[in-house]
Amino acid sequence: MWWLIPLLLAAGPAQAQRPRCDYGSGLAGLRTAAQEFSRPLQGLLEGRERGLAIAGTLRASQGIFTGCGCPRLAELTGETIGQAERAGTEPSAAAVGRAFELGRFRLGLAQEAADRNGCR
């Protein structure tokens, strides 16, 4: 039984056995999306394109948070993705602006959760 001790010591903690998650890149994606949501709207087509680009950025962040084991943060990011995608299909610039406002609000909730609770 003494021969098990070196094997256990060599294995290290379980956390060290897992691949590292890129949580910081996920947070950077949230910051990028916040900046994009906050830029002034130049028109309907530009707003639609920006909404779809924001959705892509947030989708990448959501994947990172899911991979890191942060289900609540991934869920909040997913809600924001919905607003960004909605902006990409709105019929008027005013509607895109409203979708961006709601997206900023939902993104703020995700960022607050990340600041307050970290990866949960």
Rosetta silent file (secondary structure, phi, psi, omega in degrees, C-alpha in Angstrom):
SEQUENCE: MWWLIPLLLAAGPAQAQRPRCDYGSGLAGLRTAAQEFSRPLQGLLEGRERGLAIAGTLRASQGIFTGCGCPRLAELTGETIGQAERAGTEPSAAAVGRAFELGRFRLGLAQEAADRNGCR
SCORE:     score description
SCORE:     0.000 S_00000001
   1 L     0.000  -26.791 -179.722    0.000    0.000    0.000 S_00000001
   2 L   -61.589  -25.740 -178.562    2.958    2.348    0.580 S_00000001
   3 L   -68.790  -16.769  178.078    3.562    2.365   -3.187 S_00000001
   4 H   -72.456  -29.290 -175.875    0.328    4.364   -3.689 S_00000001
   5 H   -59.036  -49.182  178.604    1.701    7.454   -1.939 S_00000001
   6 H   -61.317  -35.088  178.502    4.160    8.470   -4.717 S_00000001
   7 H   -65.905  -42.725  179.059    1.422    7.996   -7.321 S_00000001
   8 H   -66.002  -39.627  178.266   -0.997   10.206   -5.421 S_00000001
   9 H   -66.678  -36.587 -179.802    1.640   12.886   -4.918 S_00000001
  10 H   -71.094  -28.198 -177.453    2.548   12.832   -8.597 S_00000001
  11 H   -68.017  -35.246 -179.123   -1.081   13.208   -9.652 S_00000001
  12 L    74.200  177.803 -179.211   -1.471   16.630   -8.026 S_00000001
  13 L   -68.411  154.343 -178.274   -4.775   18.318   -7.311 S_00000001
  14 H   -59.688  -34.835 -179.454   -7.738   17.656   -9.572 S_00000001
  15 H   -60.143  -36.910 -179.141   -7.808   21.308  -10.610 S_00000001
  16 H   -70.107  -20.644 -179.115   -4.337   20.955  -12.099 S_00000001
  17 H   -80.199  -20.673 -178.944   -5.544   18.035  -14.217 S_00000001
  18 L   -82.627  147.261  173.606   -8.189   20.123  -15.975 S_00000001
  19 L   -65.617  147.203 -178.581   -7.322   22.267  -18.964 S_00000001
  20 L   -72.003  139.413  176.051   -7.236   25.929  -18.023 S_00000001
  21 L   -90.482  159.514 -176.693  -10.264   27.955  -18.999 S_00000001
  22 L  -105.208   54.401 -176.395   -9.873   31.366  -20.594 S_00000001
  23 H   -53.250  -40.393 -179.458  -12.208   33.221  -18.224 S_00000001
  24 H   -60.908  -36.583  177.338  -10.379   36.521  -18.787 S_00000001
  25 H   -67.919  -35.161  175.701  -11.116   36.385  -22.519 S_00000001
  26 H   -62.918  -43.282  177.465  -14.787   35.871  -21.744 S_00000001
  27 H   -65.260  -37.829  177.368  -14.774   38.985  -19.562 S_00000001
  28 H   -62.719  -37.196  176.184  -12.934   40.891  -22.301 S_00000001
  29 H   -63.162  -38.739  176.559  -15.725   39.894  -24.695 S_00000001
  30 H   -63.527  -41.819  179.187  -18.289   41.351  -22.291 S_00000001
  31 H   -64.707  -41.984  178.298  -16.336   44.620  -22.153 S_00000001
  32 H   -61.710  -44.189  179.134  -16.086   44.745  -25.947 S_00000001
  33 H   -62.436  -39.902  179.122  -19.826   44.148  -26.273 S_00000001
  34 H   -62.092  -41.420  178.203  -20.538   46.919  -23.747 S_00000001
  35 H   -64.358  -42.225 -179.162  -18.447   49.354  -25.792 S_00000001
  36 H   -67.771  -39.931  176.657  -20.204   48.347  -29.004 S_00000001
  37 H   -62.099  -32.127 -173.348  -23.664   48.655  -27.450 S_00000001
  38 H   -86.183  -16.436  179.262  -22.746   52.162  -26.220 S_00000001
  39 L   -64.391  146.199  178.265  -21.453   53.599  -29.498 S_00000001
  40 L   -60.825  142.820 -179.293  -23.857   56.029  -31.202 S_00000001
  41 L   -79.291  128.347 -177.644  -26.098   54.426  -33.792 S_00000001
  42 L   -94.732  -12.099 -178.805  -25.284   55.552  -37.372 S_00000001
  43 L   156.365  175.312 -174.958  -28.356   54.099  -39.058 S_00000001
  44 H   -61.738  -53.366 -175.604  -30.471   51.012  -39.540 S_00000001
  45 H   -64.481  -42.215  178.332  -28.060   48.890  -41.589 S_00000001
  46 H   -63.457  -39.716  179.174  -25.045   49.766  -39.448 S_00000001
  47 H   -65.481  -41.463  177.698  -27.060   48.996  -36.316 S_00000001
  48 H   -62.386  -47.395  179.878  -28.185   45.635  -37.653 S_00000001
  49 H   -61.287  -42.759 -179.962  -24.633   44.666  -38.613 S_00000001
  50 H   -65.186  -39.618  177.968  -23.292   45.800  -35.256 S_00000001
  51 H   -58.906  -44.042  179.390  -26.011   43.855  -33.432 S_00000001
  52 H   -68.852  -35.284  177.006  -25.043   40.647  -35.219 S_00000001
  53 H   -66.556  -41.103  177.540  -21.333   41.301  -34.575 S_00000001
  54 H   -61.896  -42.205  179.225  -22.059   41.856  -30.873 S_00000001
  55 H   -59.326  -40.353  178.111  -24.018   38.594  -30.810 S_00000001
  56 H   -64.105  -42.342  177.773  -20.979   36.781  -32.228 S_00000001
  57 H   -62.339  -45.166 -179.160  -18.681   38.281  -29.602 S_00000001
  58 H   -67.965  -34.696  178.484  -21.100   37.365  -26.826 S_00000001
  59 H   -62.949  -39.578  176.904  -21.570   33.844  -28.192 S_00000001
  60 H   -63.724  -42.562  178.377  -17.802   33.309  -27.923 S_00000001
  61 H   -64.238  -40.768  179.417  -17.882   34.597  -24.328 S_00000001
  62 H   -61.435  -41.750  177.407  -20.826   32.350  -23.506 S_00000001
  63 H   -61.815  -39.390  177.638  -18.894   29.340  -24.796 S_00000001
  64 H   -64.019  -46.610 -178.225  -15.935   30.281  -22.624 S_00000001
  65 H   -64.400  -37.352  176.738  -18.118   30.673  -19.536 S_00000001
  66 H   -64.402  -44.803  179.257  -19.789   27.330  -20.210 S_00000001
  67 H   -65.055  -29.055  179.277  -16.397   25.668  -20.628 S_00000001
  68 L   -82.994   -6.327 -178.656  -15.154   27.247  -17.400 S_00000001
  69 L    80.542   39.509  179.446  -18.138   25.889  -15.468 S_00000001
  70 L  -115.870   73.065 -172.160  -19.905   29.243  -14.989 S_00000001
  71 H   -63.838  -38.478 -178.609  -23.545   28.338  -15.775 S_00000001
  72 H   -67.436  -43.159  179.080  -25.163   31.486  -14.359 S_00000001
  73 H   -66.046  -37.749  176.317  -22.794   33.798  -16.203 S_00000001
  74 H   -64.602  -38.953  179.020  -23.317   31.804  -19.414 S_00000001
  75 H   -64.913  -46.579  179.478  -27.092   32.115  -18.942 S_00000001
  76 H   -63.952  -37.403  177.167  -26.950   35.891  -18.435 S_00000001
  77 H   -66.048  -38.222  177.675  -24.690   36.234  -21.459 S_00000001
  78 H   -62.220  -37.558  177.030  -27.171   34.172  -23.474 S_00000001
  79 H   -64.061  -36.827  178.613  -29.975   36.580  -22.584 S_00000001
  80 H   -69.748  -35.656  177.383  -27.839   39.426  -23.887 S_00000001
  81 H   -58.236  -41.910  179.445  -27.159   37.509  -27.104 S_00000001
  82 H   -57.342  -41.177  179.190  -30.900   37.425  -27.719 S_00000001
  83 H   -68.960  -39.809  179.012  -31.099   41.214  -27.574 S_00000001
  84 H   -65.101  -41.471  177.823  -28.114   41.657  -29.885 S_00000001
  85 H   -65.782  -38.097  177.919  -29.633   39.235  -32.406 S_00000001
  86 H   -60.836  -40.486  178.210  -32.953   41.038  -32.133 S_00000001
  87 H   -60.436  -31.200 -179.513  -31.187   44.289  -33.023 S_00000001
  88 L   -72.444   -8.491 -178.904  -29.938   42.555  -36.165 S_00000001
  89 L  -124.878    5.511 -176.880  -33.481   42.022  -37.420 S_00000001
  90 L   -68.632  149.684 -175.929  -35.321   45.157  -36.296 S_00000001
  91 L   -84.005  -11.377 -178.292  -37.273   47.120  -38.954 S_00000001
  92 L  -143.544  159.588  178.873  -36.175   50.623  -37.895 S_00000001
  93 H   -63.382  -35.647  178.789  -33.206   52.439  -36.406 S_00000001
  94 H   -63.252  -40.808  178.933  -35.335   53.404  -33.391 S_00000001
  95 H   -67.623  -36.978  175.926  -36.131   49.739  -32.729 S_00000001
  96 H   -62.759  -42.859  178.291  -32.435   48.848  -33.046 S_00000001
  97 H   -59.941  -41.303  178.000  -31.673   51.580  -30.505 S_00000001
  98 H   -65.745  -40.331  177.916  -34.235   50.129  -28.082 S_00000001
  99 H   -63.957  -38.104  176.967  -32.758   46.645  -28.531 S_00000001
 100 H   -64.778  -40.934  178.311  -29.298   48.082  -27.800 S_00000001
 101 H   -60.692  -46.568  179.068  -30.610   49.755  -24.632 S_00000001
 102 H   -66.617  -36.763  176.071  -32.087   46.488  -23.400 S_00000001
 103 H   -62.881  -42.066  176.780  -28.914   44.673  -24.428 S_00000001
 104 H   -60.891  -41.386  179.280  -26.824   47.148  -22.411 S_00000001
 105 H   -62.644  -49.426 -179.004  -29.078   46.560  -19.409 S_00000001
 106 H   -65.208  -37.523  177.269  -28.829   42.762  -19.650 S_00000001
 107 H   -65.146  -37.252  176.013  -25.093   42.965  -20.242 S_00000001
 108 H   -60.585  -38.924  177.050  -24.804   45.121  -17.129 S_00000001
 109 H   -62.822  -41.693  179.174  -26.503   42.348  -15.152 S_00000001
 110 H   -65.230  -42.693 -179.520  -23.987   39.825  -16.486 S_00000001
 111 H   -66.657  -39.096  176.727  -21.045   42.096  -15.678 S_00000001
 112 H   -62.606  -42.307  179.032  -22.368   42.747  -12.162 S_00000001
 113 H   -62.852  -40.235  178.885  -22.749   39.009  -11.609 S_00000001
 114 H   -65.724  -41.326  179.626  -19.177   38.445  -12.800 S_00000001
 115 H   -67.753  -41.856 -174.650  -17.871   41.195  -10.513 S_00000001
 116 H   -77.818  -46.376 -171.438  -19.905   40.088   -7.510 S_00000001
 117 H  -111.611  -11.962 -175.509  -19.773   36.292   -7.765 S_00000001
 118 L    69.403 -140.563 -176.396  -17.048   35.489  -10.260 S_00000001
 119 L   -86.401   99.713  176.265  -17.484   32.183  -12.052 S_00000001
 120 L  -138.740    0.000    0.000  -20.784   30.662  -10.900 S_00000001
